[in-house]
mmCIF file with all atom_site columns, C-alpha atoms and ligand atoms in Angstrom:
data_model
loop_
_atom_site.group_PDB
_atom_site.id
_atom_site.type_symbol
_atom_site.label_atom_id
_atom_site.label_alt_id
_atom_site.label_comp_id
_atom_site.label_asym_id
_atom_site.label_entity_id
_atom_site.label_seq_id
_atom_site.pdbx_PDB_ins_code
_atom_site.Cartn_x
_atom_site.Cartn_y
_atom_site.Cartn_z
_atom_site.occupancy
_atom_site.B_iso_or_equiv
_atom_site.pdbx_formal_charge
_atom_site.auth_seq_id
_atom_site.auth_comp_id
_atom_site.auth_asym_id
_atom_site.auth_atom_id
_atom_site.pdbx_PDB_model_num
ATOM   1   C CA  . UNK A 1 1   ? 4.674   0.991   -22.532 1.00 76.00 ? 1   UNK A CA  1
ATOM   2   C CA  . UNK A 1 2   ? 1.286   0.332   -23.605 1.00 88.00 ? 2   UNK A CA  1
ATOM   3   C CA  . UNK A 1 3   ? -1.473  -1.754  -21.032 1.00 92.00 ? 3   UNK A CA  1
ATOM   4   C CA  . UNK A 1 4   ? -0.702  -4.835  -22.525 1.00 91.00 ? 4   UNK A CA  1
ATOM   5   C CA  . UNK A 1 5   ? -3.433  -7.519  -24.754 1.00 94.00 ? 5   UNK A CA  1
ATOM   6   C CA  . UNK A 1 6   ? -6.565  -6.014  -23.401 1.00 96.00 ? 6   UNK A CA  1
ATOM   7   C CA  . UNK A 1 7   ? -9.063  -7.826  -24.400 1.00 96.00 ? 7   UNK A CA  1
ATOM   8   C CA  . UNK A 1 8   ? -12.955 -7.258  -23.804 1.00 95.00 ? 8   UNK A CA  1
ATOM   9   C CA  . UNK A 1 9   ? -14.250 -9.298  -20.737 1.00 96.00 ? 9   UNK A CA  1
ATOM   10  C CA  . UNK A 1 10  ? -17.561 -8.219  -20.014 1.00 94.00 ? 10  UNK A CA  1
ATOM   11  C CA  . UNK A 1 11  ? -20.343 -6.095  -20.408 1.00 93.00 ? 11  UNK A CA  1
ATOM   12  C CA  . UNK A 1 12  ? -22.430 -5.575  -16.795 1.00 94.00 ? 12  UNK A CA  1
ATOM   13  C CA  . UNK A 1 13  ? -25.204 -3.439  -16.098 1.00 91.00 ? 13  UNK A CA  1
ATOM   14  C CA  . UNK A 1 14  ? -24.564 -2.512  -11.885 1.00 90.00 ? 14  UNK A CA  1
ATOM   15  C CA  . UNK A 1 15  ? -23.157 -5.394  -9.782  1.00 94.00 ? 15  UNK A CA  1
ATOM   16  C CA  . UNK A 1 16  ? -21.425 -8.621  -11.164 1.00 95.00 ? 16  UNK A CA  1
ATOM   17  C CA  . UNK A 1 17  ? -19.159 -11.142 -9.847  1.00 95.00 ? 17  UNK A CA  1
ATOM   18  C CA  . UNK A 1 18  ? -16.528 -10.096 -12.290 1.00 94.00 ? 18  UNK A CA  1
ATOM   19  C CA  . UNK A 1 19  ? -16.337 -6.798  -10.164 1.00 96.00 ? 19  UNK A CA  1
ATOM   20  C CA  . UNK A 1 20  ? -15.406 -8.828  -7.066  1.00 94.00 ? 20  UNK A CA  1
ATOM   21  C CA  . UNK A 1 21  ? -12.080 -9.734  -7.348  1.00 88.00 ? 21  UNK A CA  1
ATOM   22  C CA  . UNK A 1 22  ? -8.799  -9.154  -6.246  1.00 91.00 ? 22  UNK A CA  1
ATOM   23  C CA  . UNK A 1 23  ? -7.578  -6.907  -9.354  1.00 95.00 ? 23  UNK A CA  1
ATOM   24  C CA  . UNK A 1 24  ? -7.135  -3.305  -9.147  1.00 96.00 ? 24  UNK A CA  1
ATOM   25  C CA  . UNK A 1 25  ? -9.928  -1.268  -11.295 1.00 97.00 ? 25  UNK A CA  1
ATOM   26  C CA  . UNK A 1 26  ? -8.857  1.031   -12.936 1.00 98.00 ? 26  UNK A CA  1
ATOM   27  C CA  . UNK A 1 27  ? -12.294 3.388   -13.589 1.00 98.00 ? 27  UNK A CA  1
ATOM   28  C CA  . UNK A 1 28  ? -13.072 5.372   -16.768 1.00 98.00 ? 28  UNK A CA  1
ATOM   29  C CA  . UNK A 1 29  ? -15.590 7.956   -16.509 1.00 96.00 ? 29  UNK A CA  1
ATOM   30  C CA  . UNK A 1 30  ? -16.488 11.139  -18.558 1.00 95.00 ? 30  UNK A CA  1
ATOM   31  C CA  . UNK A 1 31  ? -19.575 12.789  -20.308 1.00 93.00 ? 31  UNK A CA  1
ATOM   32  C CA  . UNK A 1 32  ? -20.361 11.234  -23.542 1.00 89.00 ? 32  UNK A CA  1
ATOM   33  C CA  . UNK A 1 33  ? -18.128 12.769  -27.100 1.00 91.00 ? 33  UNK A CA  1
ATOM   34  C CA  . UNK A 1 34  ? -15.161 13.462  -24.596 1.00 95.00 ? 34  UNK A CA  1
ATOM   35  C CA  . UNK A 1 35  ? -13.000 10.989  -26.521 1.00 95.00 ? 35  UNK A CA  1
ATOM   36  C CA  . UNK A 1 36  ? -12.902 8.008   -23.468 1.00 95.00 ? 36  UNK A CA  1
ATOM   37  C CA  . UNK A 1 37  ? -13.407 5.126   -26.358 1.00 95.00 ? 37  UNK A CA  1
ATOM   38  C CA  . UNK A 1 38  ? -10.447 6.818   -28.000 1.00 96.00 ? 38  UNK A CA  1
ATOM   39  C CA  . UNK A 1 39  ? -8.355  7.269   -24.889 1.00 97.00 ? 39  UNK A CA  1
ATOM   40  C CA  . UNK A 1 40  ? -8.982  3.585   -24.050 1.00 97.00 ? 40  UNK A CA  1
ATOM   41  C CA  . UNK A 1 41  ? -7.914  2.571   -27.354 1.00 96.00 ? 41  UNK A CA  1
ATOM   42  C CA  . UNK A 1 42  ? -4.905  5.150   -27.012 1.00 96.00 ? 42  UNK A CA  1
ATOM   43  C CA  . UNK A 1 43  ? -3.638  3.652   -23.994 1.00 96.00 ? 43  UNK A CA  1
ATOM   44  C CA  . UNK A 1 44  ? -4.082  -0.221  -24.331 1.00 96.00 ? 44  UNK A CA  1
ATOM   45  C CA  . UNK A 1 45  ? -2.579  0.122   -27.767 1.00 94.00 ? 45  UNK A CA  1
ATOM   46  C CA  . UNK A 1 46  ? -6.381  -1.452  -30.112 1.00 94.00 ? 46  UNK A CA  1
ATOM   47  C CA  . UNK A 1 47  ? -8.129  0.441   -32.844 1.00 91.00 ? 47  UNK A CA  1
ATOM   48  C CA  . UNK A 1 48  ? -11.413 -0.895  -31.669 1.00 89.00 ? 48  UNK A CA  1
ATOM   49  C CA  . UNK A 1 49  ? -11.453 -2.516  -27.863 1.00 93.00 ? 49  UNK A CA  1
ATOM   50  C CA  . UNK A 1 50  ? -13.717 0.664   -26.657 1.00 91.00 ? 50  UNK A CA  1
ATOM   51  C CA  . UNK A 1 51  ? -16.536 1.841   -28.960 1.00 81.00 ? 51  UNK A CA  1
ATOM   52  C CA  . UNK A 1 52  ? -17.555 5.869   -28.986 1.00 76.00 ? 52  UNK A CA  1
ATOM   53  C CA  . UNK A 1 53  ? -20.825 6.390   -26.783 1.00 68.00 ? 53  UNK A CA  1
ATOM   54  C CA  . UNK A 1 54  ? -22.504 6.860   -29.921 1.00 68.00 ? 54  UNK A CA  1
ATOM   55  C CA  . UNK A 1 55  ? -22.299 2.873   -30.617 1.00 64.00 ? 55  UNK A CA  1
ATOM   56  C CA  . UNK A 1 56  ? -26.123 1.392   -30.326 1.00 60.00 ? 56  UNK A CA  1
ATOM   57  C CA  . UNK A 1 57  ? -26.265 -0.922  -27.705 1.00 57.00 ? 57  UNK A CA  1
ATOM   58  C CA  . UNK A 1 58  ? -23.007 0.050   -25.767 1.00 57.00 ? 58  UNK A CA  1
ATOM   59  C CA  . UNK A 1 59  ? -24.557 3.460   -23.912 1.00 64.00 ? 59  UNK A CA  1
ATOM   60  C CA  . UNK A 1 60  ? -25.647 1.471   -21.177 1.00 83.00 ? 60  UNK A CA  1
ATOM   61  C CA  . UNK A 1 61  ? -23.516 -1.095  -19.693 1.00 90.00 ? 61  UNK A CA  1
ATOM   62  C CA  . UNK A 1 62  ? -19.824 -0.811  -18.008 1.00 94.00 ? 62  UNK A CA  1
ATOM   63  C CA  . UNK A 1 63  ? -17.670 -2.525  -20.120 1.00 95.00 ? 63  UNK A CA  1
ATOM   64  C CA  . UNK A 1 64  ? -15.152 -4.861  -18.678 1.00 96.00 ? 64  UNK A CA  1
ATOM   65  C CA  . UNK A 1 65  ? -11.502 -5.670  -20.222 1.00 97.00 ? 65  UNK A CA  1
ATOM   66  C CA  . UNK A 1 66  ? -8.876  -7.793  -18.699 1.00 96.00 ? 66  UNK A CA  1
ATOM   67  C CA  . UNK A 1 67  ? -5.155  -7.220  -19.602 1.00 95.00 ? 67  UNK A CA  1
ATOM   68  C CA  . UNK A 1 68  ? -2.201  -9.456  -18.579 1.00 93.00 ? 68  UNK A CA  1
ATOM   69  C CA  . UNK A 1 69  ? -1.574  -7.239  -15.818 1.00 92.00 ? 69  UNK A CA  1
ATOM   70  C CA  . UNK A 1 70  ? -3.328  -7.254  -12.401 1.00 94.00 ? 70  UNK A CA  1
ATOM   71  C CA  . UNK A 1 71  ? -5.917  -5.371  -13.288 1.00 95.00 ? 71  UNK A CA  1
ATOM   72  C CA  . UNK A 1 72  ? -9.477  -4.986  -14.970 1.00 97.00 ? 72  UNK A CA  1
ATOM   73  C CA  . UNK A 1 73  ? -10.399 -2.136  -16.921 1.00 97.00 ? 73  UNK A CA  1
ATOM   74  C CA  . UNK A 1 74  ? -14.057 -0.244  -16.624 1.00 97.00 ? 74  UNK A CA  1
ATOM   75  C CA  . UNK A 1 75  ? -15.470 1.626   -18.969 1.00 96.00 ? 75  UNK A CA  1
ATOM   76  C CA  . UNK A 1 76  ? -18.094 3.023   -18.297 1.00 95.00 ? 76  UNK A CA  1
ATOM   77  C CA  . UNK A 1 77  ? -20.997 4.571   -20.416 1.00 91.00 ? 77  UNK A CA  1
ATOM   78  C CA  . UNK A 1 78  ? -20.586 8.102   -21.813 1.00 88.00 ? 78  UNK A CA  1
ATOM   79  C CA  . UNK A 1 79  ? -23.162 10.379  -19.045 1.00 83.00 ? 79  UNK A CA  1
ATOM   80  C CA  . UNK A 1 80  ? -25.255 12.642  -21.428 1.00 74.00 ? 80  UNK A CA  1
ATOM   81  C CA  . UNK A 1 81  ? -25.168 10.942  -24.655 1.00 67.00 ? 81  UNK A CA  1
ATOM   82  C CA  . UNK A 1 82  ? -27.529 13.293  -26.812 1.00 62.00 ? 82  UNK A CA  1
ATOM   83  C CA  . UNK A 1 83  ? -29.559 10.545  -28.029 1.00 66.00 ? 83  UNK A CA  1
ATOM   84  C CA  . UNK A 1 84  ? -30.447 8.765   -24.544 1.00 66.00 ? 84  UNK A CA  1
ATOM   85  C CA  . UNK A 1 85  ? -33.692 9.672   -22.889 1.00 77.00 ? 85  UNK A CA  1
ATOM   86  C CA  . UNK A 1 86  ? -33.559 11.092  -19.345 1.00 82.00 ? 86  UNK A CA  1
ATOM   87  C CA  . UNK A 1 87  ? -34.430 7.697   -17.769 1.00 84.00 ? 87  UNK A CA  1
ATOM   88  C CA  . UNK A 1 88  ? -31.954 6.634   -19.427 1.00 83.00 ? 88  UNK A CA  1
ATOM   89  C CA  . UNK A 1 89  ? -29.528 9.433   -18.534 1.00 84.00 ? 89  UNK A CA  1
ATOM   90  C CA  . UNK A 1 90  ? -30.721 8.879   -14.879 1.00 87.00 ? 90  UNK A CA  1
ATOM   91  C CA  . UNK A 1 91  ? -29.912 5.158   -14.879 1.00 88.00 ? 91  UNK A CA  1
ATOM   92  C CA  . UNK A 1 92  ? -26.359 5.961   -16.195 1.00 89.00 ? 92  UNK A CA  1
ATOM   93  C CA  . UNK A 1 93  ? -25.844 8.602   -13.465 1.00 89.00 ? 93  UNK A CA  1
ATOM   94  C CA  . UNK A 1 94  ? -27.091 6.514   -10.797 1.00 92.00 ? 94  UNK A CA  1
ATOM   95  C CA  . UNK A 1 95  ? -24.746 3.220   -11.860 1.00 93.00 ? 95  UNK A CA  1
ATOM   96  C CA  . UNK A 1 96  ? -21.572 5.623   -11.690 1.00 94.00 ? 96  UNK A CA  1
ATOM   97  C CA  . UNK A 1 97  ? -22.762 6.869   -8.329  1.00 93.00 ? 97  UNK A CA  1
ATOM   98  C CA  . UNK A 1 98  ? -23.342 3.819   -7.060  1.00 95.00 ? 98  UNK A CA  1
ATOM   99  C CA  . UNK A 1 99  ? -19.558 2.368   -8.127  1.00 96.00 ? 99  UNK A CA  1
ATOM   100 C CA  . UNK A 1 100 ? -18.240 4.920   -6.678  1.00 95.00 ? 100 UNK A CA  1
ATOM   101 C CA  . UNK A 1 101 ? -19.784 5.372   -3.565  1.00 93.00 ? 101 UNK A CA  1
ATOM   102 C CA  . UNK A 1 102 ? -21.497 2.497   -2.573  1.00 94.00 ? 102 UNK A CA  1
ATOM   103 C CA  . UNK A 1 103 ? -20.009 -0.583  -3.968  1.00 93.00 ? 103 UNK A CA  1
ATOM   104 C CA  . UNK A 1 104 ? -16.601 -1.407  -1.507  1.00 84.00 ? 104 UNK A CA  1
ATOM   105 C CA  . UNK A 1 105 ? -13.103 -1.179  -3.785  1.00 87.00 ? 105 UNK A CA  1
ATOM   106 C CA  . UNK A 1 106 ? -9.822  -0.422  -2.010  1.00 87.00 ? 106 UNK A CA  1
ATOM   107 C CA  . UNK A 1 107 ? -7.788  -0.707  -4.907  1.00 95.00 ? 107 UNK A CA  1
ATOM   108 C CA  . UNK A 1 108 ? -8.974  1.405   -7.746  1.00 96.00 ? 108 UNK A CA  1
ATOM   109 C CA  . UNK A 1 109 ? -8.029  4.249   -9.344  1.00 97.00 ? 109 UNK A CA  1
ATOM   110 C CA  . UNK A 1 110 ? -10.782 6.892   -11.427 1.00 97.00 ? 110 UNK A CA  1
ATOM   111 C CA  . UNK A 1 111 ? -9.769  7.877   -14.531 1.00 98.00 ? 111 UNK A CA  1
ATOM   112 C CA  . UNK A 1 112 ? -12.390 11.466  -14.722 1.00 97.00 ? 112 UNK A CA  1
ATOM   113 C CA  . UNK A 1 113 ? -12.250 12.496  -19.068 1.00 98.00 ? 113 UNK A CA  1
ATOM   114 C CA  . UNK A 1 114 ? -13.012 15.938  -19.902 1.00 97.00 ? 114 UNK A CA  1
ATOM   115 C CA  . UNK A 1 115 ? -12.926 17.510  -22.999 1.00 97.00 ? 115 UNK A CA  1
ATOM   116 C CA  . UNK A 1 116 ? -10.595 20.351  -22.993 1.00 98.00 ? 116 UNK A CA  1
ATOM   117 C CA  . UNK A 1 117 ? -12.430 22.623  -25.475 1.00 97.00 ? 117 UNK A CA  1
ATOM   118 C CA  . UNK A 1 118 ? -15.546 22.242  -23.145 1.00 96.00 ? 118 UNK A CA  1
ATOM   119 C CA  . UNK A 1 119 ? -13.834 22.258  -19.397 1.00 96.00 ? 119 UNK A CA  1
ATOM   120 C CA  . UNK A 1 120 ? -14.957 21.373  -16.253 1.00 95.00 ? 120 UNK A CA  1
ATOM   121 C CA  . UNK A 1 121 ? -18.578 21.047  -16.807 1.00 94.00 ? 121 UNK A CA  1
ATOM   122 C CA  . UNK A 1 122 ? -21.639 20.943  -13.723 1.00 92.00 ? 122 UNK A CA  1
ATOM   123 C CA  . UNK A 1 123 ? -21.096 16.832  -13.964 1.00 90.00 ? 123 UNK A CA  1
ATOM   124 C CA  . UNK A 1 124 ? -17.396 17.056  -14.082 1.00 94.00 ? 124 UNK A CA  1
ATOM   125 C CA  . UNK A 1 125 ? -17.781 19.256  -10.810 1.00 93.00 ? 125 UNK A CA  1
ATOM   126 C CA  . UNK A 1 126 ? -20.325 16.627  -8.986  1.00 92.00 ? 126 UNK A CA  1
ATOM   127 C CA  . UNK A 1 127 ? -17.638 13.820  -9.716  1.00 94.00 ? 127 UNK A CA  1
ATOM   128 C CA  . UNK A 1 128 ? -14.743 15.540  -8.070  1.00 94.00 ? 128 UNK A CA  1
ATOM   129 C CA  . UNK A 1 129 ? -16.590 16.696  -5.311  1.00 93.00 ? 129 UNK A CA  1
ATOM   130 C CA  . UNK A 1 130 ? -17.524 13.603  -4.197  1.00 94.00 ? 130 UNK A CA  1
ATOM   131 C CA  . UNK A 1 131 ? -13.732 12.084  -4.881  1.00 94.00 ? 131 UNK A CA  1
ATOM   132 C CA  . UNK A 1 132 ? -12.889 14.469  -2.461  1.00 92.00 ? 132 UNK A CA  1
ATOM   133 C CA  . UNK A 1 133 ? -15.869 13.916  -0.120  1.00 93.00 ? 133 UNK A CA  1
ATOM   134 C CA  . UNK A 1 134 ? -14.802 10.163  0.068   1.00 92.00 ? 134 UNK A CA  1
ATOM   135 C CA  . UNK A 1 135 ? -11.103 10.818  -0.344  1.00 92.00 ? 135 UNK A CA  1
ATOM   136 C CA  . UNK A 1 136 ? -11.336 8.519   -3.442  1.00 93.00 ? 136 UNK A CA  1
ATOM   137 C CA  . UNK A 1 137 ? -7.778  8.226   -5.904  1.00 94.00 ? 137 UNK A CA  1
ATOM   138 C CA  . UNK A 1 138 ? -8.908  9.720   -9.651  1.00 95.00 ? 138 UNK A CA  1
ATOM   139 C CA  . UNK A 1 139 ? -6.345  11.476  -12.034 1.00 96.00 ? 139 UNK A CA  1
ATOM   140 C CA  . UNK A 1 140 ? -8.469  14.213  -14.355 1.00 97.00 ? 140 UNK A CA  1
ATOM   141 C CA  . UNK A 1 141 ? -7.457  13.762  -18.194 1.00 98.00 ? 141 UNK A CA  1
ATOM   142 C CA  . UNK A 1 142 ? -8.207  17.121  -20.832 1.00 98.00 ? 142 UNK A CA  1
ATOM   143 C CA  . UNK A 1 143 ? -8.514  15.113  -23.742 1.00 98.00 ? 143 UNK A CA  1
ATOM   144 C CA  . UNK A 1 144 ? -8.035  16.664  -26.908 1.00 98.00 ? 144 UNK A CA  1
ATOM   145 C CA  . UNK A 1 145 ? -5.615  19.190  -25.840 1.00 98.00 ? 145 UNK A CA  1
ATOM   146 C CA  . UNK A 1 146 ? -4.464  19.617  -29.350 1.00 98.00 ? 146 UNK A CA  1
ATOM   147 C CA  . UNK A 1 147 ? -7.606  21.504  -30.641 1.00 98.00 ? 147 UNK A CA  1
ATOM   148 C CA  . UNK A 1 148 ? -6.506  24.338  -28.115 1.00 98.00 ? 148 UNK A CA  1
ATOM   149 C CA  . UNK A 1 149 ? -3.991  27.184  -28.452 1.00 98.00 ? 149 UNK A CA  1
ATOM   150 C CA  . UNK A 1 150 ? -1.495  28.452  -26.364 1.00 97.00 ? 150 UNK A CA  1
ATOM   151 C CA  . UNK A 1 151 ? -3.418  30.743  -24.703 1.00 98.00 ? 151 UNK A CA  1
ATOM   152 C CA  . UNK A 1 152 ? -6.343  28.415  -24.004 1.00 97.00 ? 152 UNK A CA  1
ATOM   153 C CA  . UNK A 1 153 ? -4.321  25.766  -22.791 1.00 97.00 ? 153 UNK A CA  1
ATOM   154 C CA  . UNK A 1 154 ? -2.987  28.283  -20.243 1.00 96.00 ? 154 UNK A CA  1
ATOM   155 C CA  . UNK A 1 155 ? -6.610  29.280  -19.294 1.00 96.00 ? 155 UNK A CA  1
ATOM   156 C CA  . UNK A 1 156 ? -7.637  25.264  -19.313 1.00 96.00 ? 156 UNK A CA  1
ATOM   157 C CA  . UNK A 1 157 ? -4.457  24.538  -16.868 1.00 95.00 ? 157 UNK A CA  1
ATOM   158 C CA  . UNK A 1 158 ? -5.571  27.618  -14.371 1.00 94.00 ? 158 UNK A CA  1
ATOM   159 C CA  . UNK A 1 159 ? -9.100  26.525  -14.483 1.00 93.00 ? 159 UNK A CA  1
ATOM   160 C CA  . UNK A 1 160 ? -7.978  23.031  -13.474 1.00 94.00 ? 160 UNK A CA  1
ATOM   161 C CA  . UNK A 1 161 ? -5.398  23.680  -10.878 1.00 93.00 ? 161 UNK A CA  1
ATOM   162 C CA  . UNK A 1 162 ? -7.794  26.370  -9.284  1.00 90.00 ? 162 UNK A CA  1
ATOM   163 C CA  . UNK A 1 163 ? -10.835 24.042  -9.092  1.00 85.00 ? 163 UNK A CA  1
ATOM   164 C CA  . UNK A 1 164 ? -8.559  20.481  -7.874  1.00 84.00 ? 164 UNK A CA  1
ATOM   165 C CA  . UNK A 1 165 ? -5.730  22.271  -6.227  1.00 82.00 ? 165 UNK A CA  1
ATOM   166 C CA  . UNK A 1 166 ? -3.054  19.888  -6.211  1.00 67.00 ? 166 UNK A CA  1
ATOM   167 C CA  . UNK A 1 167 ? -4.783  16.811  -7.765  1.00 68.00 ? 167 UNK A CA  1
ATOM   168 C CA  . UNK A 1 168 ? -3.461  15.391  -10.727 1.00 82.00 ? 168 UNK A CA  1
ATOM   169 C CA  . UNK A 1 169 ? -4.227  15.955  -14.305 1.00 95.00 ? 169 UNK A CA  1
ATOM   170 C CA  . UNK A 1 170 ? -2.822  15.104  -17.532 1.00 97.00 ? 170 UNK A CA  1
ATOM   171 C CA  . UNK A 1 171 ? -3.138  17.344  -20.809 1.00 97.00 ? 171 UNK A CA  1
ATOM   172 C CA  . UNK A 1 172 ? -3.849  14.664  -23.530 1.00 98.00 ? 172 UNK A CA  1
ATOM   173 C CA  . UNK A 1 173 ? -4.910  14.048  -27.185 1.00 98.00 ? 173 UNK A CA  1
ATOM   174 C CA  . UNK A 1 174 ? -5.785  10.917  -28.451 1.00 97.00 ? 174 UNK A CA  1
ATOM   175 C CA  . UNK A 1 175 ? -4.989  12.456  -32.219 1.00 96.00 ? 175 UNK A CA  1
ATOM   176 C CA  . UNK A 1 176 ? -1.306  13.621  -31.851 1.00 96.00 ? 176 UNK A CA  1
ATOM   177 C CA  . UNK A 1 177 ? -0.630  11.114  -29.241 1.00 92.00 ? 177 UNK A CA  1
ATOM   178 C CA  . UNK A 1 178 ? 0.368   13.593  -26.444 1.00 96.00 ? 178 UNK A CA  1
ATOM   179 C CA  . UNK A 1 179 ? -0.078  12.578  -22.590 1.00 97.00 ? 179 UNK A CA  1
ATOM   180 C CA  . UNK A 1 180 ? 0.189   8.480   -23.200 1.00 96.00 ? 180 UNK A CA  1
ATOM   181 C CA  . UNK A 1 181 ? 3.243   8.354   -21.306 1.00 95.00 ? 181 UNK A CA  1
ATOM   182 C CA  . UNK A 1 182 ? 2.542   10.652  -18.696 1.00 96.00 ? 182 UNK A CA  1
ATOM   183 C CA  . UNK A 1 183 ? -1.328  8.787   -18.020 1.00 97.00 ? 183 UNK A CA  1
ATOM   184 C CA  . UNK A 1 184 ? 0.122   5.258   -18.245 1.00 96.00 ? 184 UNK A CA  1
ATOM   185 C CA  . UNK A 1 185 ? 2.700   5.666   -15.253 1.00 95.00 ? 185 UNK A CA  1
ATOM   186 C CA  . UNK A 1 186 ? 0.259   6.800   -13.320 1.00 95.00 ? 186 UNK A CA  1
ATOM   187 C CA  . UNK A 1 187 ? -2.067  4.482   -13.913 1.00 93.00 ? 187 UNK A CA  1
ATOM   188 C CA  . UNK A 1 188 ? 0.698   1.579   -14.172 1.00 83.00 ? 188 UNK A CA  1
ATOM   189 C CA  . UNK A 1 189 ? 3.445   2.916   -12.160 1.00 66.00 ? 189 UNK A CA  1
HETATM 190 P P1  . GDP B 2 .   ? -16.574 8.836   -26.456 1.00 75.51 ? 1   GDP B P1  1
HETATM 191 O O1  . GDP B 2 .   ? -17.983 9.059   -26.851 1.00 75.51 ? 1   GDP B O1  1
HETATM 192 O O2  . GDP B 2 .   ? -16.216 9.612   -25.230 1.00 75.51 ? 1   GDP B O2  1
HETATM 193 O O3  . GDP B 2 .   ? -16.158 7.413   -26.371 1.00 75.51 ? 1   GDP B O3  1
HETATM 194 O O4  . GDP B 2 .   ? -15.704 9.545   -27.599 1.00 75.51 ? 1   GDP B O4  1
HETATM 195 P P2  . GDP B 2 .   ? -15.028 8.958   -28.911 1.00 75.51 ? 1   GDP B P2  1
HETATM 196 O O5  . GDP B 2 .   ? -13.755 8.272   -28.578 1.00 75.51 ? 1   GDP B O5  1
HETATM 197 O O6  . GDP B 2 .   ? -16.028 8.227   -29.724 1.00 75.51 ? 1   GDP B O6  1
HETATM 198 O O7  . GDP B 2 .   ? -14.628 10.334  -29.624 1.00 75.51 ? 1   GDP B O7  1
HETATM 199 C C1  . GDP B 2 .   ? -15.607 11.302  -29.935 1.00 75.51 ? 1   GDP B C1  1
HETATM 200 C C2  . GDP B 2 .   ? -15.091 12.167  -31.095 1.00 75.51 ? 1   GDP B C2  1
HETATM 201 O O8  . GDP B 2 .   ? -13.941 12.895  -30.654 1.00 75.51 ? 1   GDP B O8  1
HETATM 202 C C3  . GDP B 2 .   ? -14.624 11.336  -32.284 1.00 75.51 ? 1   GDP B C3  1
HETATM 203 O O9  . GDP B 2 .   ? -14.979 12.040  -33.452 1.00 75.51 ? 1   GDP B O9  1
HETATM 204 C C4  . GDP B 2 .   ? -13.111 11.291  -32.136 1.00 75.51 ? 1   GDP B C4  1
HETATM 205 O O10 . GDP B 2 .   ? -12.426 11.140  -33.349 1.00 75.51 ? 1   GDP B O10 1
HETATM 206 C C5  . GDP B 2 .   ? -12.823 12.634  -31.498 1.00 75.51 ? 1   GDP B C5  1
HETATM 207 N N1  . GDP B 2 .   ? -11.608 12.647  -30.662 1.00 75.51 ? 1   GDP B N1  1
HETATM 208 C C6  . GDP B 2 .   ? -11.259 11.757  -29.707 1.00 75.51 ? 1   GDP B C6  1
HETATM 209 N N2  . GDP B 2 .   ? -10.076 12.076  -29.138 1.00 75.51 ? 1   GDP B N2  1
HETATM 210 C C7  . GDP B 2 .   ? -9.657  13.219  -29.758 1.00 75.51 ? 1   GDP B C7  1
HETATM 211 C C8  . GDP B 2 .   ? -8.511  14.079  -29.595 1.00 75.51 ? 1   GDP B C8  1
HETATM 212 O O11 . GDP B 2 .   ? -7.601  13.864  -28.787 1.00 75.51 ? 1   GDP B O11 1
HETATM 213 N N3  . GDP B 2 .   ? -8.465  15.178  -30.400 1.00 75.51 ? 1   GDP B N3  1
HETATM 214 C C9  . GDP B 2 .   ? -9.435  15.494  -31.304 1.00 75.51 ? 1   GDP B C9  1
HETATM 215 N N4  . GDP B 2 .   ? -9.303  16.599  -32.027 1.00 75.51 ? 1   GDP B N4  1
HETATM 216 N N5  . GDP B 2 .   ? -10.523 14.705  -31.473 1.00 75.51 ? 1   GDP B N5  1
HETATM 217 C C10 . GDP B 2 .   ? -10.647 13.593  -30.714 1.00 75.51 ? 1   GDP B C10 1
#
């Protein structure tokens, strides 16, 4: 059920041969502390294939993993990572526009992390509008769905479905492994 041995590839900073290939992407994105090094982790079945934004050296480049199906994971840095300077910041936000508006992939698939005691934040907001500028396939994932309550999670789910209208999203937590399922066939289907 899991994406099977996913193994680290890569690390590129903007353009690379690795990215031109004929495997599907599939394209992690998400402000920094959401939990994406978790999800990744969550979902491929490793304790320690993604490393938290927090990791020195790893803020800046996408990181590249290859699995035995056809397709090529992307993680990409954490945007807003406390500790980065605003040039730095700035680089990271341009590299994530650039992947996803400028740089030609058919076959890929954004995987937009939020953190569901936060919400939709102002970055969260400039992402999906330009998915659905370009008419680009992303699936939104609330990670860490467990540190809400009943009535939050309804608030969370109205929030959601009133900002992407019929766009998918998945209610997940890395923790209590909730949503794996559910994210991997649509991902993998
Ligand atoms: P990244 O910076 O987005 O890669 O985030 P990390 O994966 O490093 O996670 C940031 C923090 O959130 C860590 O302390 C994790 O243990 C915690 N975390 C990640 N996923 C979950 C979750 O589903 N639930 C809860 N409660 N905490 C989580």
């Amino acid at each position: 059920m899991y994406i099977k041995n996913a193994r680290f590839l890569k690390g590129v900073i903007g353009d690379d041969a690795s990215l031109h290939d004929n495997l599907r992407h599939i394209a992690f994105i998400g402000r920094s502390n959401v939990g994406k090094s978790s999800l990744i982790n969550s979902i491929t079945n490793k304790k320690t294939l993604a490393f938290s934004s927090s990791t020195p050296g790893r803020t800046l480049q996408i990181n590249i993993y290859s699995t035995d199906d056809p397709v090529l994971l992307l993680d990409f840095p954490g945007f807003g990572y406390a500790k980065t300077d605003i040039k730095q910041r700035e680089k990271i936000r341009k590299m994530i526009l650039w992947y996803i508006t400028v740089f030609e992939k058919k076959d890929r698939l954004f995987v937009l992390i939020i953190d569901s005691k936060v919400g939709l934040t102002d970055y969260d907001m400039e992402v999906i509008k330009i998915f659905k500028d370009i008419g680009i396939d992303y699936v939104l994932v609330a990670n860490k769905a467990d540190k809400l309550n009943q009535k939050e999670t309804s608030k969370l789910k109205k929030d959601i479905t009133s900002v992407l209208g019929l766009d998918t999203y998945v209610l997940y937590s890395t923790t209590k492994k909730m949503g794996t399922k559910e994210l991997l066939s649509i991902i993998n289907p």
